[in-house]
CSV table of C-alpha atoms in Angstrom, one decimal:
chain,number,residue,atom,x,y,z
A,722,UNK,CA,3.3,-5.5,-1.5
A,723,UNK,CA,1.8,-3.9,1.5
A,724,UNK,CA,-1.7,-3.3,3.1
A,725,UNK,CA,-3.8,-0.8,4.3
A,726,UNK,CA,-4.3,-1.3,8.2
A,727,UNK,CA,-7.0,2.1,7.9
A,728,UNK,CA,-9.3,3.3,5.4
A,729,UNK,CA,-8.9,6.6,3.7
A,730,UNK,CA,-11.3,8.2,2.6
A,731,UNK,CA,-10.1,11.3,1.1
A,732,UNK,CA,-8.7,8.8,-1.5
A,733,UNK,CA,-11.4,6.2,-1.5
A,734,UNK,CA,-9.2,3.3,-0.1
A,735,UNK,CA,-10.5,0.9,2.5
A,736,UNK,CA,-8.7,-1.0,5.4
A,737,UNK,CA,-7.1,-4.3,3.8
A,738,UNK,CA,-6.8,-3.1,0.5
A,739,UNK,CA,-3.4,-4.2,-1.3
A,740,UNK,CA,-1.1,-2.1,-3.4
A,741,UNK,CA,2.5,-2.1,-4.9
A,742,UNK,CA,5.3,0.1,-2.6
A,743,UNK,CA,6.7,2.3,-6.2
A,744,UNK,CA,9.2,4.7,-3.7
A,745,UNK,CA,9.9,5.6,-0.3
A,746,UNK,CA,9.5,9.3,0.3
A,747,UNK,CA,11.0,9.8,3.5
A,748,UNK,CA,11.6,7.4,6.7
A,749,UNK,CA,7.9,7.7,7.9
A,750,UNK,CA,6.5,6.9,4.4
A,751,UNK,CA,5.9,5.6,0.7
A,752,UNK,CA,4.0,5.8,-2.2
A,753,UNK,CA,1.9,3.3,-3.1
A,754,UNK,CA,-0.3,2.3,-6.3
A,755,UNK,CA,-3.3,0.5,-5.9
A,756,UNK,CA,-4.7,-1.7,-9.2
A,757,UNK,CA,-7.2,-3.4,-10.0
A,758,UNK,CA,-7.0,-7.6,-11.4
A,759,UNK,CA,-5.8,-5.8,-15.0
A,760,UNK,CA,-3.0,-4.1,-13.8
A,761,UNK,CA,-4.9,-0.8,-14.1
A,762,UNK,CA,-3.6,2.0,-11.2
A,763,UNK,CA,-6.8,3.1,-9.6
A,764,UNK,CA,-5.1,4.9,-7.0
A,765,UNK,CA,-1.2,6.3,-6.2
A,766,UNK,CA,-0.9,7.7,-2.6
A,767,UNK,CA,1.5,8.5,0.0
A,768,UNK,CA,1.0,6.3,2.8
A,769,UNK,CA,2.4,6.4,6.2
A,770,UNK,CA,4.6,3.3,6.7
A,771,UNK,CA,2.9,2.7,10.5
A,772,UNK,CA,-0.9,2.3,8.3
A,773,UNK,CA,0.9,-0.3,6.4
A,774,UNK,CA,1.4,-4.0,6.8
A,775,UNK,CA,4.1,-5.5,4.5
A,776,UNK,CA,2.7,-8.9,3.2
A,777,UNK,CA,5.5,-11.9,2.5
A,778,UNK,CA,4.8,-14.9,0.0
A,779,UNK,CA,7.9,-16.3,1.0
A,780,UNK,CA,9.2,-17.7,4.4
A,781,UNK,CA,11.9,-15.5,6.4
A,782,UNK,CA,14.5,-17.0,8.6
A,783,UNK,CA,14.0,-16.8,12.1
């Protein structure tokens, strides 16, 4: 899971939103599908991996 650190427009997505990482395309980015609560894609974008901040629901060792 990772989230948008800048809005883009050109695909209607706003700073914060969250989506799902489904493939890395090259070492500067990844695709990403945004959804709404039902699971329903709203939105599948490549996004460049330094407008992303990777969110962690579980502890990482130091």
């Amino acid at each position: 899971m990772v989230a948008l650190l800048t809005d883009l427009p050109a695909q209607q997505l706003a700073r914060g939103q969250v989506g799902t990482v489904v493939e890395q395309l090259d070492d500067k980015s990844l695709l990403v599908e945004f959804s709404d609560d039902q699971g329903r894609a709203y939105a599948i974008t490549a996004c460049p991996m330094a407008e992303l901040l990777i969110l962690h629901y579980v502890p990482e060792a130091a």
